[in-house]
Amino acid sequence: MAADLWAVGCRGAGSEWEGVSRPESGYSIITNSKEKPTLGGQRIKTRKRNIAAPLDPASFSDAIVQIYLDNAGDLELVAKSIESSDLNFSRYGDTFFEVVFIGGRTQPGTIKPEEEGERHPYSVLDCAAQREAILPSVLYIQKTLRRRPFLIKSLENVMRKFLQSLEFFEENERKKLAIFTALAFSQKLSGLPPETVFQPLLKDNLVSKGIVLSFITEFFKEYLKENTLDDLIALLKKGKMEDNLLEFFPSAKRTSEALSEHFTKEGLTSLVEYNEKKMFEVKLKEIKLTLTTMINEEAEISEVTEAVKQQVKDAKFPDIEVVRMLWDVLMEAVQWSGKNQQQNSNSALRQVKAWAGLLNAFCTSGRLELELIYKVQTQCYEDAKLMKLFPEIIRTLYDQDVLAEDTILLWFRKGSNPKGRQSFVKALEPFVKWLEEAEEEE
């Protein structure tokens, strides 16, 4: 009995007992008189939110994959299950989109699927490379982003990573990504700014291998099935690629001819026409700048003529466009004087006389002379400063041997430009009558 009491006392005493000795005869207990140590100062409680939970993207990925599997890839049911889940999308947004695109989580720093993680067979890259198969995934992501707009940045991150790693995808997988991207823009999917798509593509190794050209071609073809060329150009402009289509081509094929040949072969003739027009505008601007500079510096007409001819030859510029451009630049270089009509008229006529030799060098046929008259007619019709100057300009061009008599008479009798024609014909009647009389006398 005594031993039992001793044992109970020992267990109950806990750490307050430094030591005890079991008595052989009678009872003796040695107690510790030393006080129990205590902590001084104020106790600081750690707030739970300051304790970071360990990251576990693998478990998150497995959970999303399981939702796909449980619903047999039915995206409507998948969306409902995800909506009702308490998964941490704000932390694992990138992982979520990896599962959407490739069916599982990727290995860190790569696009390869995680070997140990679960995968599902209903991803974007598991679909057929067709619009009908991929569009449901686009709409599913769109719905997800509306409910969780904070995921927009994650979508951008994953798309950027995939596009910069196109060389590691199979050709058919790249086609699916191109179709997905085109549909995403067609559906105005949030989270995909155009620069997010176009700029990552411009990696030298991707461009040099022709991977980028193949991708962007599929993108253009798919996008233009539902959108206009103007829509595509607006998209390219936002992505800062409107004037840089050649940057998608390997350096050895970075010519207008190669671009035209490639996109014509792919059935994208509207894009070819757009690019030709754009290149024309760029070259036109360069020639105008050269011509304007030389006119302002009062260079010799022969020098200006040779410089323009060389640029026209290099740019393969149509003769008609050259004549139109010359007239525009000459008139833009006139020193106009506000509302003084007489001074404006005198300045315009002086400019025509001074540079008639330049016009004459390029108006080398009746067709080009007629085009010059049409250009003068249009400007005089649209510019109030020149409205009453049309007959004087035509006479000056005749006197300076730029326009032939036959060309002027052809315009007067059968001209096809309707802008102000009736009033201009009437204004030119006295001069035409004089020409006809001179012709009869000869």
Coordinates of C-alpha atoms in Angstrom, one line a residue:
M1 CA 0.0 0.0 0.0
A2 CA 2.8 2.4 0.9
A3 CA 4.6 1.6 -2.4
D4 CA 1.4 2.3 -4.4
L5 CA 1.0 5.6 -2.7
W6 CA 4.6 6.4 -3.4
A7 CA 4.1 5.6 -7.1
V8 CA 1.0 7.7 -7.4
G9 CA 2.7 10.7 -5.7
C10 CA 5.6 10.4 -8.1
R11 CA 3.3 10.4 -11.2
G12 CA 1.2 13.2 -10.0
A13 CA 4.1 15.4 -9.0
G14 CA 5.5 15.7 -12.5
S15 CA 8.5 17.8 -13.1
E16 CA 8.3 19.5 -9.7
W17 CA 10.0 16.5 -8.1
E18 CA 13.7 16.5 -8.6
G19 CA 14.2 13.1 -7.2
V20 CA 12.6 10.5 -4.9
S21 CA 13.9 7.4 -3.1
R22 CA 11.9 4.4 -2.4
P23 CA 12.0 3.9 1.4
E24 CA 13.2 0.5 2.6
S25 CA 11.7 1.1 6.0
G26 CA 9.2 3.8 6.7
Y27 CA 8.7 6.6 4.3
S28 CA 11.0 9.5 3.4
I29 CA 10.6 11.9 0.5
I30 CA 13.2 14.3 -0.8
T31 CA 11.7 17.4 -2.3
N32 CA 13.2 20.2 -4.4
S33 CA 13.1 23.6 -2.8
K34 CA 14.3 25.2 -6.0
E35 CA 11.7 27.5 -7.7
K36 CA 10.5 26.6 -11.2
P37 CA 12.0 29.0 -13.8
T38 CA 9.8 31.5 -15.6
L39 CA 10.1 33.6 -18.8
G40 CA 10.4 37.3 -18.3
G41 CA 9.1 40.0 -20.5
Q42 CA 6.0 40.2 -22.7
R43 CA 4.8 37.2 -24.6
I44 CA 4.4 37.8 -28.3
K45 CA 1.8 35.9 -30.2
T46 CA 2.5 34.9 -33.8
R47 CA -0.4 35.7 -36.1
K48 CA -1.4 32.8 -38.2
R49 CA -1.5 34.7 -41.5
N50 CA 2.2 35.4 -41.2
I51 CA 3.0 31.7 -41.3
A52 CA 3.4 30.7 -45.0
A53 CA 1.8 27.4 -45.9
P54 CA 4.0 25.1 -47.9
L55 CA 3.5 25.4 -51.7
D56 CA 2.1 22.2 -53.2
P57 CA 1.3 22.7 -56.9
A58 CA 1.4 19.0 -57.5
S59 CA -1.6 18.3 -55.2
F60 CA -3.5 21.2 -56.8
S61 CA -2.7 19.8 -60.3
D62 CA -3.9 16.3 -59.3
A63 CA -7.1 17.7 -57.9
I64 CA -7.9 19.6 -61.2
V65 CA -7.0 16.5 -63.2
Q66 CA -9.3 14.4 -61.0
I67 CA -12.2 16.9 -61.7
Y68 CA -11.6 16.4 -65.5
L69 CA -11.6 12.6 -65.1
D70 CA -14.6 12.5 -62.8
N71 CA -16.6 14.5 -65.4
A72 CA -15.2 12.6 -68.4
G73 CA -13.9 15.9 -69.9
D74 CA -17.4 17.5 -70.1
L75 CA -16.3 21.1 -69.8
E76 CA -19.7 22.3 -68.6
L77 CA -19.5 19.8 -65.7
V78 CA -15.8 20.5 -65.1
A79 CA -16.6 24.3 -64.8
K80 CA -19.3 23.6 -62.3
S81 CA -17.1 21.3 -60.2
I82 CA -14.3 23.8 -60.2
E83 CA -16.7 26.6 -59.3
S84 CA -17.8 24.7 -56.2
S85 CA -14.3 23.7 -55.1
D86 CA -12.2 25.4 -52.5
L87 CA -9.0 25.0 -54.4
N88 CA -6.5 27.8 -54.1
F89 CA -6.6 29.3 -57.6
S90 CA -5.0 32.6 -56.6
R91 CA -1.8 30.7 -55.7
Y92 CA -1.8 28.0 -58.4
G93 CA -3.2 29.9 -61.4
D94 CA -0.3 29.0 -63.7
T95 CA -0.6 25.3 -62.7
F96 CA -4.3 25.5 -63.6
F97 CA -3.7 26.6 -67.1
E98 CA -0.9 24.0 -67.6
V99 CA -3.5 21.4 -66.8
V100 CA -6.0 23.0 -69.2
F101 CA -3.4 23.1 -72.1
I102 CA -1.4 19.8 -71.7
G103 CA -3.5 17.8 -69.3
G104 CA -1.2 18.0 -66.3
R105 CA 1.5 20.0 -64.5
T106 CA 4.7 20.7 -66.3
Q107 CA 8.1 20.1 -64.9
P108 CA 9.6 23.2 -63.4
G109 CA 11.3 25.4 -66.0
T110 CA 10.1 23.2 -68.9
I111 CA 7.0 22.4 -70.9
K112 CA 7.4 18.7 -70.3
P113 CA 4.5 17.0 -68.3
E114 CA 5.4 16.0 -64.7
E115 CA 6.2 12.3 -64.8
E116 CA 4.8 11.5 -61.4
G117 CA 1.7 13.7 -61.6
E118 CA -1.7 12.7 -62.8
R119 CA -2.8 13.7 -66.4
H120 CA -6.1 13.8 -68.2
P121 CA -6.8 13.2 -71.9
Y122 CA -9.1 16.2 -72.5
S123 CA -6.6 19.1 -72.8
V124 CA -6.2 21.6 -75.7
L125 CA -3.2 19.6 -77.0
D126 CA -5.2 16.4 -76.9
C127 CA -7.9 17.8 -79.1
A128 CA -8.1 17.4 -82.8
A129 CA -6.4 20.3 -84.7
Q130 CA -9.7 21.8 -85.7
R131 CA -11.8 24.8 -84.8
E132 CA -14.8 22.7 -83.6
A133 CA -12.6 20.7 -81.2
I134 CA -10.7 23.6 -79.7
L135 CA -13.4 26.3 -79.4
P136 CA -15.1 24.7 -76.3
S137 CA -11.8 25.1 -74.4
V138 CA -11.6 28.8 -75.4
L139 CA -15.2 29.4 -74.2
Y140 CA -14.5 27.4 -71.0
I141 CA -11.4 29.6 -70.2
Q142 CA -13.5 32.7 -71.0
K143 CA -16.1 31.6 -68.5
T144 CA -13.5 30.8 -65.9
L145 CA -11.8 34.2 -66.3
R146 CA -15.2 36.0 -65.9
R147 CA -15.6 34.3 -62.5
R148 CA -12.0 34.6 -61.5
P149 CA -10.5 37.6 -63.3
F150 CA -7.3 37.4 -61.2
L151 CA -6.4 34.4 -63.4
I152 CA -5.8 36.6 -66.4
K153 CA -2.2 37.2 -65.5
S154 CA -1.7 33.4 -65.1
L155 CA -3.1 32.8 -68.6
E156 CA -0.7 35.4 -70.0
N157 CA 2.3 33.7 -68.2
V158 CA 1.5 30.2 -69.5
M159 CA 0.9 31.4 -73.0
R160 CA 4.1 33.3 -73.1
K161 CA 6.0 30.3 -71.8
F162 CA 4.5 28.0 -74.4
L163 CA 5.1 30.4 -77.3
Q164 CA 8.7 30.9 -76.4
S165 CA 9.1 27.1 -76.3
L166 CA 7.4 26.2 -79.6
E167 CA 10.3 24.2 -80.8
F168 CA 9.7 21.6 -78.1
F169 CA 6.2 21.0 -79.3
E170 CA 5.3 18.6 -82.1
E171 CA 4.2 20.3 -85.4
N172 CA 0.6 19.2 -84.9
E173 CA 0.7 20.6 -81.3
R174 CA 1.9 24.0 -82.6
K175 CA -1.0 24.0 -85.0
K176 CA -3.4 23.5 -82.2
L177 CA -1.8 26.3 -80.2
A178 CA -2.1 28.6 -83.3
I179 CA -5.8 27.7 -83.7
F180 CA -6.4 28.2 -80.0
T181 CA -4.7 31.6 -80.1
A182 CA -6.7 32.8 -83.2
L183 CA -10.0 31.7 -81.6
A184 CA -9.0 33.4 -78.4
F185 CA -8.6 36.7 -80.2
S186 CA -11.8 36.1 -82.2
Q187 CA -13.7 35.5 -79.0
K188 CA -11.9 38.6 -77.4
L189 CA -10.6 36.4 -74.6
S190 CA -9.3 38.4 -71.7
G191 CA -5.7 37.8 -70.6
L192 CA -4.2 37.7 -74.1
P193 CA -2.9 41.1 -75.2
P194 CA -1.6 40.9 -78.7
E195 CA 1.9 41.8 -77.7
T196 CA 1.8 38.7 -75.4
V197 CA 1.4 36.5 -78.5
F198 CA 3.5 38.3 -81.1
Q199 CA 6.5 39.5 -79.2
P200 CA 7.5 36.1 -77.6
L201 CA 7.5 34.6 -81.1
L202 CA 10.4 36.8 -82.2
K203 CA 13.1 34.6 -80.7
D204 CA 16.0 34.3 -83.2
N205 CA 16.2 30.5 -82.9
L206 CA 12.4 30.1 -83.5
V207 CA 12.4 32.4 -86.4
S208 CA 15.5 31.0 -88.1
K209 CA 14.0 27.4 -88.0
G210 CA 10.8 28.6 -89.7
I211 CA 8.7 27.6 -86.7
V212 CA 7.4 31.1 -86.2
L213 CA 6.4 31.5 -89.8
S214 CA 4.5 28.2 -89.7
F215 CA 2.7 29.1 -86.5
I216 CA 1.8 32.7 -87.6
T217 CA 0.5 31.3 -91.0
E218 CA -1.9 28.9 -89.2
F219 CA -2.9 31.8 -86.9
F220 CA -3.7 34.1 -89.8
K221 CA -5.6 31.5 -91.7
E222 CA -7.8 30.6 -88.7
Y223 CA -8.4 34.2 -87.6
L224 CA -9.4 35.4 -91.1
K225 CA -12.1 32.7 -91.3
E226 CA -14.3 34.8 -88.9
N227 CA -12.7 38.2 -89.1
T228 CA -11.9 40.8 -91.7
L229 CA -8.4 41.9 -92.8
D230 CA -9.0 45.2 -91.1
D231 CA -9.6 43.3 -87.8
L232 CA -6.3 41.4 -88.3
I233 CA -4.4 44.6 -89.1
A234 CA -5.8 46.2 -85.9
L235 CA -4.6 43.2 -84.0
L236 CA -1.1 43.4 -85.5
K237 CA -1.0 47.1 -84.8
K238 CA -1.7 46.5 -81.1
G239 CA 0.9 43.8 -81.1
K240 CA 3.4 46.3 -82.7
M241 CA 3.8 44.1 -85.8
E242 CA 1.7 46.0 -88.3
D243 CA 4.8 47.1 -90.2
N244 CA 7.0 44.2 -89.4
L245 CA 5.5 41.1 -91.1
L246 CA 8.9 40.2 -92.5
E247 CA 10.2 39.7 -89.0
F248 CA 8.3 36.4 -88.9
F249 CA 10.4 35.1 -91.8
P250 CA 13.9 33.6 -91.5
S251 CA 16.6 36.2 -92.4
A252 CA 17.4 34.4 -95.7
K253 CA 13.8 34.8 -96.8
R254 CA 13.1 38.3 -95.4
T255 CA 12.1 39.9 -98.7
S256 CA 8.8 41.2 -100.1
E257 CA 9.0 38.7 -102.9
A258 CA 9.3 35.8 -100.4
L259 CA 6.5 37.1 -98.3
S260 CA 4.2 37.4 -101.4
E261 CA 5.1 34.0 -102.6
H262 CA 4.5 32.3 -99.2
F263 CA 1.2 33.9 -98.3
T264 CA -0.1 33.5 -101.9
K265 CA 0.6 29.8 -101.7
E266 CA -1.2 29.6 -98.4
G267 CA -4.3 31.4 -99.8
L268 CA -3.7 34.6 -97.9
T269 CA -3.8 37.0 -100.9
S270 CA -5.5 39.8 -99.0
L271 CA -2.5 39.8 -96.6
V272 CA -0.2 40.0 -99.6
E273 CA -2.1 42.9 -101.1
Y274 CA -2.0 44.7 -97.7
N275 CA 1.8 44.2 -97.4
E276 CA 2.4 45.5 -100.9
K277 CA 0.4 48.6 -100.2
K278 CA 2.2 49.1 -96.9
M279 CA 5.6 48.7 -98.5
F280 CA 4.5 51.1 -101.2
E281 CA 3.6 53.7 -98.6
V282 CA 7.0 53.3 -96.8
K283 CA 9.0 53.7 -100.1
L284 CA 6.8 56.6 -101.2
K285 CA 7.5 58.3 -97.9
E286 CA 11.3 57.8 -98.4
I287 CA 11.2 59.2 -101.9
K288 CA 9.1 62.2 -100.8
L289 CA 11.5 63.0 -98.1
T290 CA 14.5 62.9 -100.5
L291 CA 12.7 65.1 -103.0
T292 CA 11.4 67.6 -100.4
T293 CA 14.9 68.0 -98.9
M294 CA 16.5 68.6 -102.3
I295 CA 13.8 71.1 -103.3
N296 CA 14.2 73.1 -100.1
E297 CA 18.0 73.1 -100.7
E298 CA 17.3 74.4 -104.2
A299 CA 19.4 71.6 -105.8
E300 CA 19.9 71.5 -109.6
I301 CA 17.0 69.9 -111.5
S302 CA 19.3 67.4 -113.1
E303 CA 20.6 66.3 -109.7
V304 CA 17.1 65.9 -108.3
T305 CA 16.0 64.0 -111.4
E306 CA 18.8 61.5 -111.1
A307 CA 18.2 61.0 -107.4
V308 CA 14.5 60.4 -107.9
K309 CA 15.0 58.1 -110.8
Q310 CA 17.4 55.9 -108.8
Q311 CA 15.0 55.6 -105.9
V312 CA 12.1 54.9 -108.2
K313 CA 14.1 52.2 -109.9
D314 CA 15.1 50.6 -106.6
A315 CA 11.6 50.7 -105.3
K316 CA 10.1 49.5 -108.6
F317 CA 7.7 52.4 -108.4
P318 CA 4.9 52.6 -111.0
D319 CA 5.3 55.6 -113.4
I320 CA 1.8 56.9 -112.6
E321 CA 2.5 57.0 -108.9
V322 CA 5.7 58.9 -109.5
V323 CA 3.9 61.6 -111.4
R324 CA 1.3 61.9 -108.7
M325 CA 4.0 62.1 -106.0
L326 CA 6.0 64.7 -107.9
W327 CA 3.0 67.1 -108.1
D328 CA 2.2 66.5 -104.4
V329 CA 5.7 67.3 -103.2
L330 CA 6.0 70.4 -105.4
M331 CA 2.7 71.9 -104.1
E332 CA 3.6 71.0 -100.5
A333 CA 6.9 73.0 -100.9
V334 CA 5.1 76.2 -102.0
Q335 CA 5.3 79.0 -99.5
W336 CA 1.6 79.7 -99.1
S337 CA 0.6 83.1 -97.6
G338 CA -2.6 82.8 -95.7
K339 CA -5.6 84.4 -97.3
N340 CA -3.9 86.4 -100.0
Q341 CA -5.2 84.7 -103.1
Q342 CA -3.1 86.6 -105.5
Q343 CA 0.1 85.8 -103.7
N344 CA -0.8 82.1 -103.5
S345 CA -1.5 82.0 -107.2
N346 CA 1.8 83.6 -108.0
S347 CA 3.7 81.3 -105.7
A348 CA 2.1 78.2 -107.2
L349 CA 2.8 79.3 -110.8
R350 CA 6.4 80.1 -109.9
Q351 CA 6.8 76.6 -108.5
V352 CA 5.4 75.0 -111.6
K353 CA 7.7 77.0 -113.8
A354 CA 10.8 76.4 -111.6
W355 CA 10.4 72.6 -111.5
A356 CA 8.8 72.0 -114.9
G357 CA 12.0 70.3 -116.0
L358 CA 11.5 67.7 -113.3
L359 CA 7.9 67.0 -114.3
N360 CA 8.9 66.8 -117.9
A361 CA 11.6 64.2 -117.1
F362 CA 8.9 61.8 -115.8
C363 CA 5.9 62.7 -118.0
T364 CA 7.2 60.7 -120.9
S365 CA 4.0 59.6 -122.5
G366 CA 0.5 60.9 -123.3
R367 CA -0.9 58.6 -120.6
L368 CA 1.4 60.1 -117.9
E369 CA 0.6 63.6 -119.1
L370 CA -3.1 62.9 -118.8
E371 CA -2.5 61.5 -115.3
L372 CA -0.8 64.8 -114.3
I373 CA -3.8 66.8 -115.6
Y374 CA -6.1 64.6 -113.4
K375 CA -3.8 65.2 -110.4
V376 CA -3.9 69.0 -111.0
Q377 CA -7.7 68.8 -111.5
T378 CA -8.2 66.9 -108.2
Q379 CA -6.1 69.2 -106.1
C380 CA -7.7 72.4 -107.6
Y381 CA -11.1 70.9 -106.8
E382 CA -10.2 70.0 -103.2
D383 CA -8.0 73.0 -102.3
A384 CA -9.7 76.4 -102.2
K385 CA -6.4 78.2 -102.7
L386 CA -6.1 76.6 -106.2
M387 CA -9.8 76.4 -107.2
K388 CA -9.5 79.3 -109.8
L389 CA -6.0 78.5 -110.8
F390 CA -6.6 75.4 -112.9
P391 CA -6.6 76.9 -116.4
E392 CA -3.4 78.9 -115.6
I393 CA -1.6 75.9 -114.3
I394 CA -2.5 73.9 -117.5
R395 CA -1.3 76.7 -119.7
T396 CA 1.9 77.0 -117.8
L397 CA 2.6 73.3 -118.1
Y398 CA 1.9 73.6 -121.8
D399 CA 4.2 76.6 -122.2
Q400 CA 7.0 74.6 -120.3
D401 CA 6.6 71.6 -122.7
V402 CA 5.3 69.3 -119.9
L403 CA 1.9 68.8 -121.5
A404 CA 1.3 68.3 -125.2
E405 CA -1.6 69.9 -127.1
D406 CA -3.2 66.5 -127.9
T407 CA -3.2 65.5 -124.2
I408 CA -5.0 68.7 -123.2
L409 CA -7.6 68.3 -126.0
L410 CA -8.2 64.7 -125.0
W411 CA -8.8 65.7 -121.4
F412 CA -11.1 68.5 -122.5
R413 CA -13.2 66.3 -124.8
K414 CA -13.2 62.9 -123.0
G415 CA -11.7 63.4 -119.5
S416 CA -13.0 60.8 -117.1
N417 CA -12.3 62.5 -113.7
P418 CA -15.6 64.0 -112.5
K419 CA -14.2 66.2 -109.7
G420 CA -15.1 69.8 -110.7
R421 CA -14.9 68.8 -114.4
Q422 CA -17.8 70.9 -115.5
S423 CA -16.5 74.2 -114.1
F424 CA -12.9 73.4 -115.1
V425 CA -13.9 72.6 -118.7
K426 CA -15.7 75.9 -118.9
A427 CA -12.7 77.7 -117.4
L428 CA -10.3 76.1 -119.9
E429 CA -12.5 76.9 -123.0
P430 CA -10.7 80.0 -124.1
F431 CA -7.3 78.3 -124.0
V432 CA -8.7 75.2 -125.8
K433 CA -10.3 77.4 -128.4
W434 CA -6.9 79.1 -129.0
L435 CA -5.3 75.7 -129.4
E436 CA -7.9 74.6 -131.9
E437 CA -7.5 77.7 -133.9
A438 CA -3.7 77.4 -133.9
E439 CA -4.1 73.8 -135.1
E440 CA -6.4 74.9 -137.9
E441 CA -3.9 77.5 -139.1
E442 CA -1.1 74.9 -139.2

